[in-house]
Coordinates of C-alpha atoms in Angstrom, one line a residue:
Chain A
X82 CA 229.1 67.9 129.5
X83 CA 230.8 68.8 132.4
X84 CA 227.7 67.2 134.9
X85 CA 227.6 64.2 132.3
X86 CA 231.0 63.5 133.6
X87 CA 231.2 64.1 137.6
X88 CA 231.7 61.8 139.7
X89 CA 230.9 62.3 143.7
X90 CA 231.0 59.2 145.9
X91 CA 228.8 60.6 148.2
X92 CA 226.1 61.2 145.4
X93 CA 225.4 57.7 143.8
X94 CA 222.4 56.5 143.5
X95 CA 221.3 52.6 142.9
X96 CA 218.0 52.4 141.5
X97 CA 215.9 51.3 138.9
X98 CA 215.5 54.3 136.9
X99 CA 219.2 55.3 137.2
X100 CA 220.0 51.7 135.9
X101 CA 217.9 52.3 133.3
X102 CA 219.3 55.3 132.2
X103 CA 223.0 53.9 132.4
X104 CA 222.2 51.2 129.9
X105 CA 220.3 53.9 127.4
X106 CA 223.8 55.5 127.9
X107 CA 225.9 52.7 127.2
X108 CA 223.7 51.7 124.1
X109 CA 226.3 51.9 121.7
X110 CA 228.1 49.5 124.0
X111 CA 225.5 47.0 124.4
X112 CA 225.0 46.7 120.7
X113 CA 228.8 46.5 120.0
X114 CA 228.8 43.3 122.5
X115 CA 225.8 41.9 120.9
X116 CA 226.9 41.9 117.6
X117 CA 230.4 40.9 118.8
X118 CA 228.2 37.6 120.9
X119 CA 226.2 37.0 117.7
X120 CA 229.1 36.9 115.2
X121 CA 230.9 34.7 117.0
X122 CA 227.8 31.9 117.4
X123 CA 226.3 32.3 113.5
X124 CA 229.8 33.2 112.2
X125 CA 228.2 35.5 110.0
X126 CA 226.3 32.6 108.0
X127 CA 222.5 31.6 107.9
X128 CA 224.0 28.7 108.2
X129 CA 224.8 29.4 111.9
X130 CA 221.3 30.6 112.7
X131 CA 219.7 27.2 110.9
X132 CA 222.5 25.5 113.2
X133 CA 220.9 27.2 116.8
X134 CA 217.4 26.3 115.8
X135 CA 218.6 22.0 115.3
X136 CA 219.3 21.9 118.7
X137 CA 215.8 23.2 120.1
X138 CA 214.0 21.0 117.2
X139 CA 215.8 17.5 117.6
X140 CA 215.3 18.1 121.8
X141 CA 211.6 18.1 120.8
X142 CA 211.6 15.4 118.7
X143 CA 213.6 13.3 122.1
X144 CA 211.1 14.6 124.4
X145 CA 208.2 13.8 122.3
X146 CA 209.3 10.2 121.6
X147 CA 209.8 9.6 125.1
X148 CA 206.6 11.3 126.7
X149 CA 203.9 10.8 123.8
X150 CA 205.4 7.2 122.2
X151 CA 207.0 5.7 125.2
X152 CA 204.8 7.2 128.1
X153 CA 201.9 7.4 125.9
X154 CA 201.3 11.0 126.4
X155 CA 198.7 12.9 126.3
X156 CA 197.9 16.9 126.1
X157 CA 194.1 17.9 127.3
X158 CA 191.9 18.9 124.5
X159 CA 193.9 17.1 122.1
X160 CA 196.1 20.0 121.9
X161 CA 199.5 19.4 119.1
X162 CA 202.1 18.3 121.6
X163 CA 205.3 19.2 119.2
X164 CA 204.4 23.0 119.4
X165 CA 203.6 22.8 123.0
X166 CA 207.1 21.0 123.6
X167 CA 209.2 23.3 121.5
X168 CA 208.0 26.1 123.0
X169 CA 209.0 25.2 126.3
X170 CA 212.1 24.2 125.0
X171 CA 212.8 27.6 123.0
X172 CA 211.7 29.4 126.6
X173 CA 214.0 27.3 128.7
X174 CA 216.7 28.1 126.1
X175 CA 216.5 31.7 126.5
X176 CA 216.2 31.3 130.3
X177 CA 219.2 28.8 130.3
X178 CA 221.6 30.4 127.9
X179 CA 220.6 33.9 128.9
X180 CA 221.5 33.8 132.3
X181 CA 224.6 32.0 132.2
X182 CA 225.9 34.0 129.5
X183 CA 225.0 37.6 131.4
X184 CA 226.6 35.8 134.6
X185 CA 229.7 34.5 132.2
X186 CA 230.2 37.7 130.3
X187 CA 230.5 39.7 134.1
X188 CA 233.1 36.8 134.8
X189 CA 235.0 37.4 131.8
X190 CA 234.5 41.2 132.0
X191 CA 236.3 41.0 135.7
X192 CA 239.3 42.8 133.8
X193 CA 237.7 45.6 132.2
X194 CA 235.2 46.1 135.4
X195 CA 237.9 46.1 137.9
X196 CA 239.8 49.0 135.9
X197 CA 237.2 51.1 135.0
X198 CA 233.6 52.0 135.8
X199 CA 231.2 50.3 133.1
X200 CA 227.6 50.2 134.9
X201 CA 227.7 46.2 135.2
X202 CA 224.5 45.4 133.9
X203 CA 225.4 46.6 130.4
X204 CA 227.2 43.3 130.5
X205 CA 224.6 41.1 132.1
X206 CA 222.0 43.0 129.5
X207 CA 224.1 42.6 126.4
X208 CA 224.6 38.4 127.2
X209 CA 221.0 38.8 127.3
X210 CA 220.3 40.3 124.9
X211 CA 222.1 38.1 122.4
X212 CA 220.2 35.3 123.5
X213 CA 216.8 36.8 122.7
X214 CA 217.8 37.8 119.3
X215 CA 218.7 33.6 119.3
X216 CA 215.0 33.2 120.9
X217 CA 213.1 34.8 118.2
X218 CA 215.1 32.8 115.4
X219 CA 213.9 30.2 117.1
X220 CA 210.5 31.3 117.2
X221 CA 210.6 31.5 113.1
X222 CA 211.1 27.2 113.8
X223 CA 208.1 27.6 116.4
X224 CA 206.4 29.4 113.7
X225 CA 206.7 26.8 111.2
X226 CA 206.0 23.9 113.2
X227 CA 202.3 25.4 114.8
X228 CA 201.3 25.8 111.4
X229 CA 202.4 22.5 110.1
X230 CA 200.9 20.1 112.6
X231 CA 197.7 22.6 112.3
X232 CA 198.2 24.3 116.0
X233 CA 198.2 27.6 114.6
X234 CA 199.6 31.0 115.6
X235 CA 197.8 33.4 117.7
X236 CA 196.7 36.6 115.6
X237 CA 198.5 38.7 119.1
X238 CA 201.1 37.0 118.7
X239 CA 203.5 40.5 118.4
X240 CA 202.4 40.6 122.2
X241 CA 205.0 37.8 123.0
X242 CA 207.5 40.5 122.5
X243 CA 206.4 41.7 126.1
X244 CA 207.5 38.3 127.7
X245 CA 210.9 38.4 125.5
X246 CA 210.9 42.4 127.6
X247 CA 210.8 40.8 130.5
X248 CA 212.6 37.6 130.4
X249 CA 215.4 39.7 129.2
X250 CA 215.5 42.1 132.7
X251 CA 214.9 38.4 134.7
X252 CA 217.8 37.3 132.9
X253 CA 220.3 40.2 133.6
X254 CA 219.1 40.6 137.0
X255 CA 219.6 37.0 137.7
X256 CA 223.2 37.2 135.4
X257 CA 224.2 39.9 138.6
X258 CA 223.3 37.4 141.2
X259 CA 224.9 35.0 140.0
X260 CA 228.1 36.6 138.6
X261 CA 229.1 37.7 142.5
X262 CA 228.8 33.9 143.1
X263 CA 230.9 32.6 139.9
X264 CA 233.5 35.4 140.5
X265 CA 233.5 34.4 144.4
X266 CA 234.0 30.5 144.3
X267 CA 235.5 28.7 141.2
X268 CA 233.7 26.1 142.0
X269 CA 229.6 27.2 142.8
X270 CA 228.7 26.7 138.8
X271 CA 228.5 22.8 139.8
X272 CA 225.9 24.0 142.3
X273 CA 224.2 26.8 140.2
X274 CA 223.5 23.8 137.5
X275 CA 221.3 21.3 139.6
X276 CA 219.6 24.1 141.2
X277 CA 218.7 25.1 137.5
X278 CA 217.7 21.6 136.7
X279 CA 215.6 21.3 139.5
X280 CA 214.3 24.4 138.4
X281 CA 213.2 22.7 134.7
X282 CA 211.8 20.1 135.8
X283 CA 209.2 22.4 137.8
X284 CA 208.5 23.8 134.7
X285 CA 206.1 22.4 132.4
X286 CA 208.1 22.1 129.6
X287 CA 207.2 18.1 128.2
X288 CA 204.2 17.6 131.0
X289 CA 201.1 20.1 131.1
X290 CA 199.9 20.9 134.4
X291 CA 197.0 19.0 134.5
X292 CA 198.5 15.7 135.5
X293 CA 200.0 17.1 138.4
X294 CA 199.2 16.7 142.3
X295 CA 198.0 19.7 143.8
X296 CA 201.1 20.4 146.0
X297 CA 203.3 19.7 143.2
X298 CA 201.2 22.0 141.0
X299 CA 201.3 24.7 143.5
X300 CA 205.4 24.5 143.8
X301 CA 205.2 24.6 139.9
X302 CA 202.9 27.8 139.7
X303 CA 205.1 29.3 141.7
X304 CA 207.8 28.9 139.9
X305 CA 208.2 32.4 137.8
X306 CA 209.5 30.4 134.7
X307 CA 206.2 28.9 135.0
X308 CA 204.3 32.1 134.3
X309 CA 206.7 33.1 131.8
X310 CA 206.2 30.1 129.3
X311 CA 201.9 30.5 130.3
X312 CA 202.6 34.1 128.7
X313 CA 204.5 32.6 125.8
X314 CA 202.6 29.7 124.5
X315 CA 199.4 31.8 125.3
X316 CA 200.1 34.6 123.5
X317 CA 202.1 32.8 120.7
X318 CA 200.7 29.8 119.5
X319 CA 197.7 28.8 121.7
X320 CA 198.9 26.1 123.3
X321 CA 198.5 27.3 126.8
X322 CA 196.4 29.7 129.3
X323 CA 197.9 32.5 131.1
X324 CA 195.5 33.9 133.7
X325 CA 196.1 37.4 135.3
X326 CA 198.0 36.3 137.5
X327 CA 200.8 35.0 135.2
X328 CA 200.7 38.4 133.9
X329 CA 200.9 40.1 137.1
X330 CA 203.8 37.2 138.4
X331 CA 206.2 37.9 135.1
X332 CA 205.9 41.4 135.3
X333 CA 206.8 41.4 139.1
X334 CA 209.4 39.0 138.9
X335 CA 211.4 40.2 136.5
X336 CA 211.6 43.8 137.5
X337 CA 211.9 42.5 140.8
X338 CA 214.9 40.6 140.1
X339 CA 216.2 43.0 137.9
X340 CA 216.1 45.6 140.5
X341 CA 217.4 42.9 143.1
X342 CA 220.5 41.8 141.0
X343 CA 221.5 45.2 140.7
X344 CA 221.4 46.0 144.7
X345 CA 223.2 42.8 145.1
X346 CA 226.0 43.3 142.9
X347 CA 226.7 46.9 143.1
X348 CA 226.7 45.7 147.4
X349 CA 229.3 42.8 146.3
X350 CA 231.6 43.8 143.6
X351 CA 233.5 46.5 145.3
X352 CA 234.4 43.9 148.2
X353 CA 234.7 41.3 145.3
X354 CA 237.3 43.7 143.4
X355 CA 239.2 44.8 146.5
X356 CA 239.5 41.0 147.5
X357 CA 240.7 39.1 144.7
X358 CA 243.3 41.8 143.0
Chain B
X1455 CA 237.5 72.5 125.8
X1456 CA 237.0 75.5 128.0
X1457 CA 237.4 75.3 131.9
X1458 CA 236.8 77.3 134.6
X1459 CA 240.3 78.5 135.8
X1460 CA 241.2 76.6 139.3
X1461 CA 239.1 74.2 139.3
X1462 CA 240.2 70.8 140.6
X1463 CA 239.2 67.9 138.3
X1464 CA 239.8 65.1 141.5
X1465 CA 239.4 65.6 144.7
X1466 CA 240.3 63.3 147.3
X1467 CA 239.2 64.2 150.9
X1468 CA 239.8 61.8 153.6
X1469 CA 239.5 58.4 151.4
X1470 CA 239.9 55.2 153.7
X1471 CA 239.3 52.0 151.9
X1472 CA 239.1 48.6 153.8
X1473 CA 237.6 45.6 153.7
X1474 CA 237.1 42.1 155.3
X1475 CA 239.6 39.2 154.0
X1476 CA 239.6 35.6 154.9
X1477 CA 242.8 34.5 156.2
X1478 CA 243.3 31.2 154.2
X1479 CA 241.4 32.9 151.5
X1480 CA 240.0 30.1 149.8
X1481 CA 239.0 30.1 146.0
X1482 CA 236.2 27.4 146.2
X1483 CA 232.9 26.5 147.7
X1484 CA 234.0 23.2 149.1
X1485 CA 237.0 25.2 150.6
X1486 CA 235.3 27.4 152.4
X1487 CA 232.7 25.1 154.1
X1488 CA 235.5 22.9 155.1
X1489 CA 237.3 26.1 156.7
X1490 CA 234.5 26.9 158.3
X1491 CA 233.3 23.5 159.6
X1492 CA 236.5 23.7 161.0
X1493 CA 236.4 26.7 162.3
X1494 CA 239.4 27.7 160.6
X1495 CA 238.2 30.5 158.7
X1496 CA 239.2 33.7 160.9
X1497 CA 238.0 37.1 159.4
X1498 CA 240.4 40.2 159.2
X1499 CA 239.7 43.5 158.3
X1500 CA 242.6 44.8 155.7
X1501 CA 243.2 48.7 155.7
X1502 CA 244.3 49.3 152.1
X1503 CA 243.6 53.4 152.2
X1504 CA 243.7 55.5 155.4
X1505 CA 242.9 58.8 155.3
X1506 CA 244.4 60.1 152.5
X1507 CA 243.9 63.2 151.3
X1508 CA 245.3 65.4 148.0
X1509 CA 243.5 67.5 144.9
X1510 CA 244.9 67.7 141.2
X1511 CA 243.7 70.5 138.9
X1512 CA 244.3 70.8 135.3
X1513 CA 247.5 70.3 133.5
X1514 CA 249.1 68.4 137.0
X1515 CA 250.7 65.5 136.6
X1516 CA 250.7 63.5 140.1
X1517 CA 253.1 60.4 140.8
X1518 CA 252.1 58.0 143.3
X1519 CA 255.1 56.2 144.6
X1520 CA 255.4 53.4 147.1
X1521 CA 256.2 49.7 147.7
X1522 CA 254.4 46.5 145.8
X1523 CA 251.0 46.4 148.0
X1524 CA 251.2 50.0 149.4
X1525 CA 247.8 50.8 148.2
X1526 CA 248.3 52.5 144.8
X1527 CA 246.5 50.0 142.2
X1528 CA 243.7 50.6 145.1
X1529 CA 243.7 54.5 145.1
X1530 CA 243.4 54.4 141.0
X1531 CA 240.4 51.8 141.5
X1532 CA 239.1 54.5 144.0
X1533 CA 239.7 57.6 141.4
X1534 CA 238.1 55.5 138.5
X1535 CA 234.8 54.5 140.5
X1536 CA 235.2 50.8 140.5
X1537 CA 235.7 50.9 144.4
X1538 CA 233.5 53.2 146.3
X1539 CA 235.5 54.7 149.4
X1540 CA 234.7 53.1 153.0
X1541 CA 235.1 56.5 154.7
X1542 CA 235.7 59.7 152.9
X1543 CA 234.8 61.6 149.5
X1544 CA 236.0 61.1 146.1
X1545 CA 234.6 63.6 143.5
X1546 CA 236.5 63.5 139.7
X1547 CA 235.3 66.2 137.3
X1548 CA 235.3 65.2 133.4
X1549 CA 236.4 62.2 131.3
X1550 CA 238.8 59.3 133.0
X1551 CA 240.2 57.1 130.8
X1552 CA 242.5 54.4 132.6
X1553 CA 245.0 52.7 130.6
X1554 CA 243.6 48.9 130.7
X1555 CA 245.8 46.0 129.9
X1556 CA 244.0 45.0 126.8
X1557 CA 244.8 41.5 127.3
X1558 CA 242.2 40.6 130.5
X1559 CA 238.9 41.1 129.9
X1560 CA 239.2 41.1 126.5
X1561 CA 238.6 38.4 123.8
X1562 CA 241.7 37.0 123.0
X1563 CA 240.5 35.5 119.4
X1564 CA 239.4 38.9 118.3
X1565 CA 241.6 41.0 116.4
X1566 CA 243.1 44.1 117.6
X1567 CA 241.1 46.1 115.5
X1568 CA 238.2 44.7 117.2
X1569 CA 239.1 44.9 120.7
X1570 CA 240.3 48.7 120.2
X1571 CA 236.8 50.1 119.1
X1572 CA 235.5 47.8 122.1
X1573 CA 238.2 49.1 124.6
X1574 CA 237.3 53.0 123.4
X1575 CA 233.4 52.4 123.1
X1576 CA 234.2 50.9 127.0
X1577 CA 235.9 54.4 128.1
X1578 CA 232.8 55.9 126.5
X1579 CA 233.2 57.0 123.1
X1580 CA 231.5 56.3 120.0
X1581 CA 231.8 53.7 118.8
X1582 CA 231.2 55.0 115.0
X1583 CA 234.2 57.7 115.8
X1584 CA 236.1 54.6 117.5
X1585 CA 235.7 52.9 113.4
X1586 CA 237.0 56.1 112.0
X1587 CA 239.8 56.6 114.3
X1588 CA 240.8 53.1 114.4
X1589 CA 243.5 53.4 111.5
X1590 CA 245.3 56.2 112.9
X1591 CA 245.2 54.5 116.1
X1592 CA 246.7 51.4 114.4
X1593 CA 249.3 53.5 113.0
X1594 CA 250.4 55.5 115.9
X1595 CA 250.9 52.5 118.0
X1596 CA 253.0 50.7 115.1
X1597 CA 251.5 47.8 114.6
X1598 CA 251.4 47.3 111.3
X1599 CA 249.2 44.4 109.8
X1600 CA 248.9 43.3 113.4
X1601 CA 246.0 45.3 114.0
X1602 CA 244.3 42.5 112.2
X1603 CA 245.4 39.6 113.9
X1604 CA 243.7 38.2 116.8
X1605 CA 245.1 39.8 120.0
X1606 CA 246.5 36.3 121.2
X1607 CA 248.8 36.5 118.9
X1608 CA 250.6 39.5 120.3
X1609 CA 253.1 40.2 122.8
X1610 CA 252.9 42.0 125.8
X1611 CA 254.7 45.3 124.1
X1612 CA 252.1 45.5 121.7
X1613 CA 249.0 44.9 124.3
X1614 CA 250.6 48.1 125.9
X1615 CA 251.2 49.9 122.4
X1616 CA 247.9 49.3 121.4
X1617 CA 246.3 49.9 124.8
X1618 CA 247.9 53.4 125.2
X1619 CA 247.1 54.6 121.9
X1620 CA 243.5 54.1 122.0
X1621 CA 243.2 55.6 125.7
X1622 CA 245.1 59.2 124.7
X1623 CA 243.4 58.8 121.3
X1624 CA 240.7 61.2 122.5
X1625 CA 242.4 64.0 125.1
X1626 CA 240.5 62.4 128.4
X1627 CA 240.3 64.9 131.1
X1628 CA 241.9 62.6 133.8
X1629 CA 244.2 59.8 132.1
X1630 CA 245.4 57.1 134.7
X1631 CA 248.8 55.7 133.6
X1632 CA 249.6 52.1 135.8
X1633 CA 252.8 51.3 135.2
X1634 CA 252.4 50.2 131.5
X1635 CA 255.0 52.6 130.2
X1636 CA 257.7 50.3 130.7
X1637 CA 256.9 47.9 127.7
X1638 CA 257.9 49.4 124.3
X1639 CA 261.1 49.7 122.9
X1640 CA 263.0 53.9 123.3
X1641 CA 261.2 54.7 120.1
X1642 CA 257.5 54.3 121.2
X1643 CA 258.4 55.2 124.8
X1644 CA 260.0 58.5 123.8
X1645 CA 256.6 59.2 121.4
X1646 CA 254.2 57.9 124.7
X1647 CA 255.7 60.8 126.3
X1648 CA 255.7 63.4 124.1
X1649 CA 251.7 62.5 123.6
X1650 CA 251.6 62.4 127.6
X1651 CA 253.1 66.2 127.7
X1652 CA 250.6 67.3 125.2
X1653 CA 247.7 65.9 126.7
X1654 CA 249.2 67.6 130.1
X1655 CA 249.2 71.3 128.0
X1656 CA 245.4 70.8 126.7
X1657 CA 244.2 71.5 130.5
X1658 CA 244.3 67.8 131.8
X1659 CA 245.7 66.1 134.6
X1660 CA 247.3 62.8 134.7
X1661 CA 248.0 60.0 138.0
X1662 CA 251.3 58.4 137.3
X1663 CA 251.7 55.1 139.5
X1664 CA 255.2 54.0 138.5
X1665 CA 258.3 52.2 140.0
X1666 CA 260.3 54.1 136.5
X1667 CA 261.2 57.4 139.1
X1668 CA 263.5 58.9 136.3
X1669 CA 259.9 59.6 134.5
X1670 CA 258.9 60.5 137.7
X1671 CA 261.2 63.1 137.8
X1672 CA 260.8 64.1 134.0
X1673 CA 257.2 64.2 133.8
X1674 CA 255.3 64.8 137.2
X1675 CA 254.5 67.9 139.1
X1676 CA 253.9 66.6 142.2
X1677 CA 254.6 63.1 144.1
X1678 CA 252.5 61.2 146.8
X1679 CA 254.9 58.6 148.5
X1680 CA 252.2 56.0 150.1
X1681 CA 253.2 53.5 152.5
X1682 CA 250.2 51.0 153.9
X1683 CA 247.7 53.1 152.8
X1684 CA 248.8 56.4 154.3
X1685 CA 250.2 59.0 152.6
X1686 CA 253.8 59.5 154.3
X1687 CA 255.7 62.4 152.1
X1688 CA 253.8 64.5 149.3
X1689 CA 255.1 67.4 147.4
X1690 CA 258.2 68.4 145.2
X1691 CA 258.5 64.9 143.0
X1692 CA 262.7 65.3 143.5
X1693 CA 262.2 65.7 147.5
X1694 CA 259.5 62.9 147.3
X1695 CA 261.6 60.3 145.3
X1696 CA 264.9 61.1 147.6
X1697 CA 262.4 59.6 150.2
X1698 CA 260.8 56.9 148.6
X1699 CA 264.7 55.9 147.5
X1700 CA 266.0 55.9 151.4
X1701 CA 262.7 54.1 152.2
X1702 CA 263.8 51.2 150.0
X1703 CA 267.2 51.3 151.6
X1704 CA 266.3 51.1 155.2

């Protein structure tokens, strides 16, 4: 108990597996902030949960008037364009929502963190956390729509619970980037937002691949939230390809910027804390 | 809990703390590119620790005195491992539990109930204890049907209550008090210090940073008197707040 507790500043570590390990500590944390996150967004109602799926169904329903009725639209292979569309929209969600709310929940956390040591991605982690919970919901009105308009659901389907693992560590990685910046300059979210719009629109969300140029489509692939949604609609409901190197590419990034966003903000806070108080 | 006899739960060797601070330090983006397109932003490195040096063992209580902006909030920020040390070692030995304002940092339409087991699962406890303890907590700090309200609601007196009983809830090993003794009326104040002596006698130690020097006197063991950073008179707490009083006068 005594080792549990010590504290030498000349013995910390920053790592991956000691970050690990700090949030299997803090577990009882985590889940206390995720089902303090989650009660506050379904206000304890099923309601609430049908409420959070609307918004990823009627953004569908917009995006496939405007690319299949106005644009006259069409996926290769006559693939079901409503499942296709939703499930980019469900993946940007998560993306969207996750990070700013592990990047917010640092930002709101400055109190607590500046007072007392709480390993900072417990924070980032819980925020995203709470969102993937909101992701699969989602996936039950994913679920629903592949079988209706005759898409189908893939029988591996379980193995999209890898890409919800990893979009979760890209999330809270990203969240501690991000959260330096927010915490920094009042201002930067104005910034932070194109930059993520820019970053949807090199997604194929509404468009599939094919009908893009082959530098565009090269800046897309190498987009990571490219690979992601590959994984997703792949493994999910068939309405994509993901080829080994998506895989390889989500599995990289995200540890990558988990392991990244962890460097960066145990580097920043301390100057971050000592400045602003 | 069993200790080893003489064994110093913090030690503090040499701790300097600075960083680099932008003179006009601006808030935004657009603020700082203009500063710097102008050429305006000039870099200074602050000292807010130098050199300072002391150990605590069990059942000390140490007061840190000195002026607003002396570096005490720092040295507690350094003891509780939010701020690593620029030069120097700090090593603590067993559970610290600061005494948070529960206002920041906390969500303000949540009721105190909610925000305690958060603030004590935060310091590391379970949170399943934390929903067991919670009513005695409520009780001890007085709030009555408070507890239940959302913590916007409350005053600043019974952020401080609330805050204090949850962090002595649970005898931590190293309890760091920051100045929030002074809300409460005589009542709670004269309880928060009978709970502060008996945490003192179950082997812990406590850092004091207060400007209240008749509970410096009363409670601590020892006094630091820091002034820009450096430690300038330790020892005796009478002989340290004689000096600390004559500082203010001069």
């Amino acid at each position: 108990m005594e080792d549990g507790n010590l504290y030498d500043s000349e013995a910390q570590k920053v790592g991956f597996a000691p970050a690990i390990k700090e949030l299997w500590e803090r577990r009882e944390l985590i889940k206390l902030l995720v089902n303090r996150d989650l009660s506050v967004r379904y206000r304890k109602s099923v309601i609430g949960i049908f409420w959070t799926m609307l918004n990823p169904l009627l953004t569908t329903i917009v995006l496939w008037f405007v690319f299949v009725e106005l644009f006259g639209g069409r996926l290769p292979d006559n693939q079901q364009y409503a499942p296709f569309v939703l499930s980019g929209v469900l993946v940007l969600t998560f993306f969207n929502q996750g990070f700013s709310q592990a990047a917010d929940s640092l930002t709101a956390a400055y109190g607590i963190l500046s007072k007392v040591y709480v390993p900072p991605q417990t924070f980032a982690f819980s925020g995203s956390i709470s969102n993937a919970v909101n992701f699969l919901f989602g996936c039950i009105a994913l679920f629903v729509v592949s079988i209706f308009t005759g898409a189908g659901i893939n029988p591996l389907a379980p193995i999209a619970i890898l890409f919800v693992i990893c979009m979760v560590f890209y999330v809270t990685g990203l969240g501690l980037i991000v959260s330096t910046i927010y915490v920094r300059f009042d201002d930067a979210r104005n910034i932070v937002i194109v930059l993520l719009q820019l970053m949807t629109y090199l997604t194929p969300i509404f468009y599939p691949k094919t009908i893009l140029s082959e530098p565009v489509r090269w800046v897309v692939n190498l987009n990571p939230l490219t690979s992601f949604l590959e994984v997703f609609r792949a493994t999910f409901c068939n309405t994509g390809i993901a080829t080994i190197f998506d895989w390889c590419y989500m599995f990289a990034s995200s540890l990558l910027m988990f392991f990244v966003g962890i460097k960066v903000f145990t580097k920043k806070w301390p100057s971050l804390v000592a400045m602003l108080s | 809990m069993k200790r080893h006899a003489n064994r110093f739960l913090i030690e503090v060797d040499n701790l300097s703390l600075s960083y680099r601070i932008a003179h006009n330090q601006a808030k935004s983006l657009r603020e700082t590119l203009i500063n710097f397109a102008k050429r305006e932003s000039i870099l200074t490195h602050h000292t807010a620790l130098d050199g300072v040096s002391f150990s605590l063992s069990e059942g000390e209580t140490l007061a840190v005195l000195g002026r607003n902006g002396a570096g005490k909030s720092t040295l507690l920020k350094c003891l509780a491992r939010v701020l690593p040390p620029t030069k120097g070692r700090v090593v603590t030995r067993g559970v610290v539990a600061p005494l948070i304002e529960l206002g920041a940092g906390f969500h303000p339409d949540l009721t105190g109930r909610e925000n305690a087991i958060l603030y004590g699962t935060i310091l590391g406890r379970s949170s399943r204890v934390m929903q067991t303890r919670i009513d005695d907590i409520a009780a001890w700090s007085g709030l009555g049907k408070f507890i239940d309200l959302p913590i916007r609601t409350y005053s600043s007196g019974m952020l401080g209550r609330l805050s204090f009983a949850v962090a002595t809830d649970e005898a931590p090993d190293i309890l760091m008090v920051d100045e929030v003794l002074s809300v409460g009326d005589a009542e709670f104040q004269g309880r928060s210090k009978a709970r502060m002596e008996t945490i003192m006698r179950e082997s812990a130690c406590m850092v004091l940073v207060t400007h209240n020097l008749a509970l410096v006197r009363e409670l601590a063991t020892r006094a630091i008197l820091i002034d820009n950073g450096k430690i300038t008179a330790s020892g005796n707490p009478d002989n340290v707040v004689k000096k600390y009083e004559s500082s203010l006068e001069s």
